[in-house]
Amino acid sequence: MKKRHFLNASLAGAVAMPSWAAAQGSRRAQSGPTLLTVSGRIGAGNRGPLDPALDQMMAKQKIMFDKAQVFDFAAITALPAISIRPTLEYDGKPHSLKGPLLLDVMKACGVKAGDKTLLFLRAVDGYAAQVSAADAGKYRFIVATHLDGQPMALGGLGPLWAVYDADRFPDMAAKPLPARFANCPWATYHIEVRES
């Protein structure tokens, strides 16, 4: 399948998702396409199982679920947000990032995070990273929606980025700049919650 057709099919699935979720009795009707899907050990969720025909990108990345919690831009930005200012590996400069704490997003999904809770963060390009809920809390990971005051674009680092302020933590700040963000997939679009 050509990349352009693959992306068009993925976008078509994302656009179809709000009406599908509303039909399934979601808690709040979405006003835009789904940007983040959280599956695994969550609460009731607001959408049904993965549809291999409409959820092309997730199916190609071998993601499977029976239920999920989905967020559009309005839903993710409705959560309380904080700002961080890490030095980014891409240009070596500090940038302002804003978004809700990752653990607050998990709470909104009905996740009861404990010592054995693991979060598998996946980017649109297939890159995946594992972060324990304990580390997500310790390092104050956020789901960034804004970079330097502007919504992040698809094709850049967004539209969502699971990231933290590595400069604030001596154990992370001591690492070379590129090594600080190995667990921070930009263009984060899926999180699977597991128990180890």
PDB file of C-alpha atoms in Angstrom:
ATOM      1  CA  MET A   1       0.000   0.000   0.000  1.00  0.00           C
ATOM      2  CA  LYS A   2       1.353   3.430  -0.896  1.00  0.00           C
ATOM      3  CA  LYS A   3       2.117   5.739   2.024  1.00  0.00           C
ATOM      4  CA  ARG A   4      -0.289   8.403   0.787  1.00  0.00           C
ATOM      5  CA  HIS A   5      -3.145   5.869   0.646  1.00  0.00           C
ATOM      6  CA  PHE A   6      -2.170   4.508   4.064  1.00  0.00           C
ATOM      7  CA  LEU A   7      -2.244   7.999   5.604  1.00  0.00           C
ATOM      8  CA  ASN A   8      -5.535   8.852   3.903  1.00  0.00           C
ATOM      9  CA  ALA A   9      -7.083   5.638   5.237  1.00  0.00           C
ATOM     10  CA  SER A  10      -5.750   6.398   8.720  1.00  0.00           C
ATOM     11  CA  LEU A  11      -7.120   9.940   8.632  1.00  0.00           C
ATOM     12  CA  ALA A  12     -10.464   8.698   7.349  1.00  0.00           C
ATOM     13  CA  GLY A  13     -10.621   6.297  10.292  1.00  0.00           C
ATOM     14  CA  ALA A  14      -9.732   9.079  12.713  1.00  0.00           C
ATOM     15  CA  VAL A  15     -12.416  11.367  11.291  1.00  0.00           C
ATOM     16  CA  ALA A  16     -15.008   8.586  11.457  1.00  0.00           C
ATOM     17  CA  MET A  17     -14.156   7.868  15.090  1.00  0.00           C
ATOM     18  CA  PRO A  18     -16.028  10.780  16.743  1.00  0.00           C
ATOM     19  CA  SER A  19     -19.428   9.760  15.356  1.00  0.00           C
ATOM     20  CA  TRP A  20     -18.719   6.087  16.106  1.00  0.00           C
ATOM     21  CA  ALA A  21     -17.753   6.895  19.697  1.00  0.00           C
ATOM     22  CA  ALA A  22     -20.862   9.054  20.134  1.00  0.00           C
ATOM     23  CA  ALA A  23     -23.015   6.218  18.839  1.00  0.00           C
ATOM     24  CA  GLN A  24     -21.437   3.931  21.426  1.00  0.00           C
ATOM     25  CA  GLY A  25     -22.555   6.210  24.268  1.00  0.00           C
ATOM     26  CA  SER A  26     -19.325   8.059  24.994  1.00  0.00           C
ATOM     27  CA  ARG A  27     -19.340  10.329  28.008  1.00  0.00           C
ATOM     28  CA  ARG A  28     -18.795  13.405  25.840  1.00  0.00           C
ATOM     29  CA  ALA A  29     -19.289  13.803  22.134  1.00  0.00           C
ATOM     30  CA  GLN A  30     -16.017  14.549  20.408  1.00  0.00           C
ATOM     31  CA  SER A  31     -15.676  17.689  18.347  1.00  0.00           C
ATOM     32  CA  GLY A  32     -12.606  16.593  16.415  1.00  0.00           C
ATOM     33  CA  PRO A  33     -10.624  13.569  15.331  1.00  0.00           C
ATOM     34  CA  THR A  34      -9.118  11.240  17.902  1.00  0.00           C
ATOM     35  CA  LEU A  35      -5.521  12.165  18.763  1.00  0.00           C
ATOM     36  CA  LEU A  36      -4.868   9.733  21.613  1.00  0.00           C
ATOM     37  CA  THR A  37      -6.148   6.216  22.241  1.00  0.00           C
ATOM     38  CA  VAL A  38      -5.521   4.563  25.619  1.00  0.00           C
ATOM     39  CA  SER A  39      -6.157   0.827  25.955  1.00  0.00           C
ATOM     40  CA  GLY A  40      -5.311  -2.050  28.265  1.00  0.00           C
ATOM     41  CA  ARG A  41      -5.966  -1.870  32.025  1.00  0.00           C
ATOM     42  CA  ILE A  42      -8.368   1.082  31.894  1.00  0.00           C
ATOM     43  CA  GLY A  43     -11.875   1.757  33.192  1.00  0.00           C
ATOM     44  CA  ALA A  44     -15.018   1.477  31.074  1.00  0.00           C
ATOM     45  CA  GLY A  45     -13.581   3.364  28.090  1.00  0.00           C
ATOM     46  CA  ASN A  46     -15.561   5.389  25.582  1.00  0.00           C
ATOM     47  CA  ARG A  47     -15.078   3.323  22.426  1.00  0.00           C
ATOM     48  CA  GLY A  48     -15.266  -0.310  21.471  1.00  0.00           C
ATOM     49  CA  PRO A  49     -12.708  -2.724  20.045  1.00  0.00           C
ATOM     50  CA  LEU A  50     -10.072  -2.026  17.448  1.00  0.00           C
ATOM     51  CA  ASP A  51     -11.465  -2.290  13.937  1.00  0.00           C
ATOM     52  CA  PRO A  52      -8.716  -3.550  11.593  1.00  0.00           C
ATOM     53  CA  ALA A  53     -10.458  -1.947   8.605  1.00  0.00           C
ATOM     54  CA  LEU A  54     -10.819   1.545  10.106  1.00  0.00           C
ATOM     55  CA  ASP A  55      -7.891   1.552  12.570  1.00  0.00           C
ATOM     56  CA  GLN A  56      -5.288   0.824   9.896  1.00  0.00           C
ATOM     57  CA  MET A  57      -2.231   2.314  11.588  1.00  0.00           C
ATOM     58  CA  MET A  58      -2.893   0.593  14.909  1.00  0.00           C
ATOM     59  CA  ALA A  59      -3.589  -2.713  13.162  1.00  0.00           C
ATOM     60  CA  LYS A  60      -0.357  -2.459  11.167  1.00  0.00           C
ATOM     61  CA  GLN A  61       1.527  -1.810  14.409  1.00  0.00           C
ATOM     62  CA  LYS A  62      -0.031  -4.966  15.941  1.00  0.00           C
ATOM     63  CA  ILE A  63      -2.095  -3.055  18.518  1.00  0.00           C
ATOM     64  CA  MET A  64      -5.208  -4.894  19.710  1.00  0.00           C
ATOM     65  CA  PHE A  65      -7.881  -3.969  22.263  1.00  0.00           C
ATOM     66  CA  ASP A  66     -11.486  -4.718  23.198  1.00  0.00           C
ATOM     67  CA  LYS A  67     -12.146  -1.218  24.533  1.00  0.00           C
ATOM     68  CA  ALA A  68     -10.287   2.065  24.756  1.00  0.00           C
ATOM     69  CA  GLN A  69     -10.520   5.636  25.965  1.00  0.00           C
ATOM     70  CA  VAL A  70     -10.095   8.174  23.170  1.00  0.00           C
ATOM     71  CA  PHE A  71      -9.283  11.874  23.357  1.00  0.00           C
ATOM     72  CA  ASP A  72      -9.658  14.585  20.761  1.00  0.00           C
ATOM     73  CA  PHE A  73      -7.795  17.900  21.097  1.00  0.00           C
ATOM     74  CA  ALA A  74     -10.626  19.483  23.113  1.00  0.00           C
ATOM     75  CA  ALA A  75     -10.747  16.565  25.569  1.00  0.00           C
ATOM     76  CA  ILE A  76      -6.990  16.427  26.163  1.00  0.00           C
ATOM     77  CA  THR A  77      -6.690  20.209  26.566  1.00  0.00           C
ATOM     78  CA  ALA A  78      -9.675  20.253  28.953  1.00  0.00           C
ATOM     79  CA  LEU A  79      -7.526  18.439  31.531  1.00  0.00           C
ATOM     80  CA  PRO A  80      -5.481  20.633  33.914  1.00  0.00           C
ATOM     81  CA  ALA A  81      -2.182  21.503  32.237  1.00  0.00           C
ATOM     82  CA  ILE A  82       1.295  22.344  33.445  1.00  0.00           C
ATOM     83  CA  SER A  83       4.252  23.867  31.619  1.00  0.00           C
ATOM     84  CA  ILE A  84       7.811  22.581  31.479  1.00  0.00           C
ATOM     85  CA  ARG A  85      10.924  24.005  29.793  1.00  0.00           C
ATOM     86  CA  PRO A  86      13.373  21.239  28.838  1.00  0.00           C
ATOM     87  CA  THR A  87      16.381  21.585  26.584  1.00  0.00           C
ATOM     88  CA  LEU A  88      15.446  19.570  23.513  1.00  0.00           C
ATOM     89  CA  GLU A  89      17.793  17.234  21.718  1.00  0.00           C
ATOM     90  CA  TYR A  90      16.734  18.459  18.284  1.00  0.00           C
ATOM     91  CA  ASP A  91      18.214  21.951  18.514  1.00  0.00           C
ATOM     92  CA  GLY A  92      19.921  22.001  21.944  1.00  0.00           C
ATOM     93  CA  LYS A  93      17.689  24.881  23.101  1.00  0.00           C
ATOM     94  CA  PRO A  94      15.133  25.152  25.922  1.00  0.00           C
ATOM     95  CA  HIS A  95      11.501  25.175  24.771  1.00  0.00           C
ATOM     96  CA  SER A  96       8.217  25.629  26.586  1.00  0.00           C
ATOM     97  CA  LEU A  97       5.937  22.568  26.495  1.00  0.00           C
ATOM     98  CA  LYS A  98       2.433  22.525  27.966  1.00  0.00           C
ATOM     99  CA  GLY A  99      -0.034  19.732  28.605  1.00  0.00           C
ATOM    100  CA  PRO A 100      -1.666  17.560  31.257  1.00  0.00           C
ATOM    101  CA  LEU A 101       0.365  15.243  33.452  1.00  0.00           C
ATOM    102  CA  LEU A 102       0.523  11.760  31.947  1.00  0.00           C
ATOM    103  CA  LEU A 103      -0.821  10.268  35.189  1.00  0.00           C
ATOM    104  CA  ASP A 104      -3.784  12.683  35.101  1.00  0.00           C
ATOM    105  CA  VAL A 105      -4.572  11.410  31.590  1.00  0.00           C
ATOM    106  CA  MET A 106      -4.396   7.868  32.979  1.00  0.00           C
ATOM    107  CA  LYS A 107      -6.773   8.820  35.834  1.00  0.00           C
ATOM    108  CA  ALA A 108      -9.204  10.226  33.251  1.00  0.00           C
ATOM    109  CA  CYS A 109      -9.140   6.737  31.684  1.00  0.00           C
ATOM    110  CA  GLY A 110     -10.007   5.055  34.970  1.00  0.00           C
ATOM    111  CA  VAL A 111      -6.484   3.687  35.466  1.00  0.00           C
ATOM    112  CA  LYS A 112      -5.593   2.815  39.037  1.00  0.00           C
ATOM    113  CA  ALA A 113      -1.823   3.076  38.732  1.00  0.00           C
ATOM    114  CA  GLY A 114       0.233   1.023  41.173  1.00  0.00           C
ATOM    115  CA  ASP A 115       3.817  -0.154  41.656  1.00  0.00           C
ATOM    116  CA  LYS A 116       3.506  -2.656  38.800  1.00  0.00           C
ATOM    117  CA  THR A 117       1.734  -0.418  36.274  1.00  0.00           C
ATOM    118  CA  LEU A 118       3.579   0.023  32.978  1.00  0.00           C
ATOM    119  CA  LEU A 119       2.725   2.470  30.211  1.00  0.00           C
ATOM    120  CA  PHE A 120       3.674   1.567  26.634  1.00  0.00           C
ATOM    121  CA  LEU A 121       3.839   4.794  24.636  1.00  0.00           C
ATOM    122  CA  ARG A 122       3.641   4.487  20.845  1.00  0.00           C
ATOM    123  CA  ALA A 123       4.329   7.102  18.170  1.00  0.00           C
ATOM    124  CA  VAL A 124       2.793   7.330  14.715  1.00  0.00           C
ATOM    125  CA  ASP A 125       6.051   6.090  13.157  1.00  0.00           C
ATOM    126  CA  GLY A 126       5.906   2.919  15.277  1.00  0.00           C
ATOM    127  CA  TYR A 127       8.556   3.945  17.812  1.00  0.00           C
ATOM    128  CA  ALA A 128       7.568   2.683  21.260  1.00  0.00           C
ATOM    129  CA  ALA A 129       8.855   3.252  24.772  1.00  0.00           C
ATOM    130  CA  GLN A 130       7.974   1.780  28.147  1.00  0.00           C
ATOM    131  CA  VAL A 131       7.616   3.981  31.221  1.00  0.00           C
ATOM    132  CA  SER A 132       6.547   2.757  34.641  1.00  0.00           C
ATOM    133  CA  ALA A 133       3.753   4.702  36.290  1.00  0.00           C
ATOM    134  CA  ALA A 134       6.201   5.334  39.140  1.00  0.00           C
ATOM    135  CA  ASP A 135       8.678   7.007  36.758  1.00  0.00           C
ATOM    136  CA  ALA A 136       5.875   8.906  35.009  1.00  0.00           C
ATOM    137  CA  GLY A 137       5.053  10.373  38.430  1.00  0.00           C
ATOM    138  CA  LYS A 138       8.644  10.864  39.584  1.00  0.00           C
ATOM    139  CA  TYR A 139       9.719  12.700  36.431  1.00  0.00           C
ATOM    140  CA  ARG A 140       6.350  14.442  35.983  1.00  0.00           C
ATOM    141  CA  PHE A 141       5.774  13.289  32.415  1.00  0.00           C
ATOM    142  CA  ILE A 142       3.215  15.335  30.525  1.00  0.00           C
ATOM    143  CA  VAL A 143       1.247  14.747  27.357  1.00  0.00           C
ATOM    144  CA  ALA A 144       2.369  17.938  25.651  1.00  0.00           C
ATOM    145  CA  THR A 145      -0.149  19.637  23.390  1.00  0.00           C
ATOM    146  CA  HIS A 146       1.674  22.952  22.905  1.00  0.00           C
ATOM    147  CA  LEU A 147       5.257  23.871  22.006  1.00  0.00           C
ATOM    148  CA  ASP A 148       6.343  27.463  22.623  1.00  0.00           C
ATOM    149  CA  GLY A 149       2.711  28.526  23.007  1.00  0.00           C
ATOM    150  CA  GLN A 150       1.420  26.937  19.798  1.00  0.00           C
ATOM    151  CA  PRO A 151      -0.458  23.651  19.255  1.00  0.00           C
ATOM    152  CA  MET A 152       2.000  21.049  17.962  1.00  0.00           C
ATOM    153  CA  ALA A 153       1.486  19.942  14.373  1.00  0.00           C
ATOM    154  CA  LEU A 154       1.473  16.460  12.923  1.00  0.00           C
ATOM    155  CA  GLY A 155       4.672  16.248  10.929  1.00  0.00           C
ATOM    156  CA  GLY A 156       6.594  18.058  13.665  1.00  0.00           C
ATOM    157  CA  LEU A 157       6.774  16.751  17.230  1.00  0.00           C
ATOM    158  CA  GLY A 158       3.017  16.503  17.701  1.00  0.00           C
ATOM    159  CA  PRO A 159       0.201  16.746  17.835  1.00  0.00           C
ATOM    160  CA  LEU A 160       0.909  15.075  21.211  1.00  0.00           C
ATOM    161  CA  TRP A 161       4.235  14.286  22.848  1.00  0.00           C
ATOM    162  CA  ALA A 162       4.810  12.263  26.028  1.00  0.00           C
ATOM    163  CA  VAL A 163       7.782  14.126  27.522  1.00  0.00           C
ATOM    164  CA  TYR A 164       9.308  15.436  30.746  1.00  0.00           C
ATOM    165  CA  ASP A 165      11.741  18.159  31.829  1.00  0.00           C
ATOM    166  CA  ALA A 166      15.016  16.227  31.919  1.00  0.00           C
ATOM    167  CA  ASP A 167      16.899  19.387  32.974  1.00  0.00           C
ATOM    168  CA  ARG A 168      15.177  19.300  36.388  1.00  0.00           C
ATOM    169  CA  PHE A 169      16.438  15.856  37.380  1.00  0.00           C
ATOM    170  CA  PRO A 170      20.183  15.443  38.062  1.00  0.00           C
ATOM    171  CA  ASP A 171      20.218  11.753  37.052  1.00  0.00           C
ATOM    172  CA  MET A 172      18.737  12.632  33.650  1.00  0.00           C
ATOM    173  CA  ALA A 173      20.545  15.953  33.160  1.00  0.00           C
ATOM    174  CA  ALA A 174      23.852  14.068  33.558  1.00  0.00           C
ATOM    175  CA  LYS A 175      23.125  12.004  30.426  1.00  0.00           C
ATOM    176  CA  PRO A 176      24.057  13.177  26.920  1.00  0.00           C
ATOM    177  CA  LEU A 177      21.186  15.222  25.477  1.00  0.00           C
ATOM    178  CA  PRO A 178      19.952  12.571  22.962  1.00  0.00           C
ATOM    179  CA  ALA A 179      19.880   9.876  25.683  1.00  0.00           C
ATOM    180  CA  ARG A 180      17.558  11.911  27.927  1.00  0.00           C
ATOM    181  CA  PHE A 181      14.507  11.453  25.710  1.00  0.00           C
ATOM    182  CA  ALA A 182      14.633   7.757  24.767  1.00  0.00           C
ATOM    183  CA  ASN A 183      11.335   7.182  26.618  1.00  0.00           C
ATOM    184  CA  CYS A 184       9.621  10.189  25.021  1.00  0.00           C
ATOM    185  CA  PRO A 185       8.077   9.295  21.660  1.00  0.00           C
ATOM    186  CA  TRP A 186       7.039  12.438  19.832  1.00  0.00           C
ATOM    187  CA  ALA A 187       3.791  12.159  17.869  1.00  0.00           C
ATOM    188  CA  THR A 188       2.439   9.905  20.651  1.00  0.00           C
ATOM    189  CA  TYR A 189      -0.926   8.522  19.607  1.00  0.00           C
ATOM    190  CA  HIS A 190      -1.444   5.318  21.600  1.00  0.00           C
ATOM    191  CA  ILE A 191      -0.789   4.240  25.196  1.00  0.00           C
ATOM    192  CA  GLU A 192      -1.281   0.701  26.430  1.00  0.00           C
ATOM    193  CA  VAL A 193      -1.607   0.227  30.185  1.00  0.00           C
ATOM    194  CA  ARG A 194      -0.276  -3.074  31.545  1.00  0.00           C
ATOM    195  CA  GLU A 195       0.522  -4.624  34.893  1.00  0.00           C
ATOM    196  CA  SER A 196       3.903  -6.352  35.204  1.00  0.00           C
TER     197      SER A 196
END
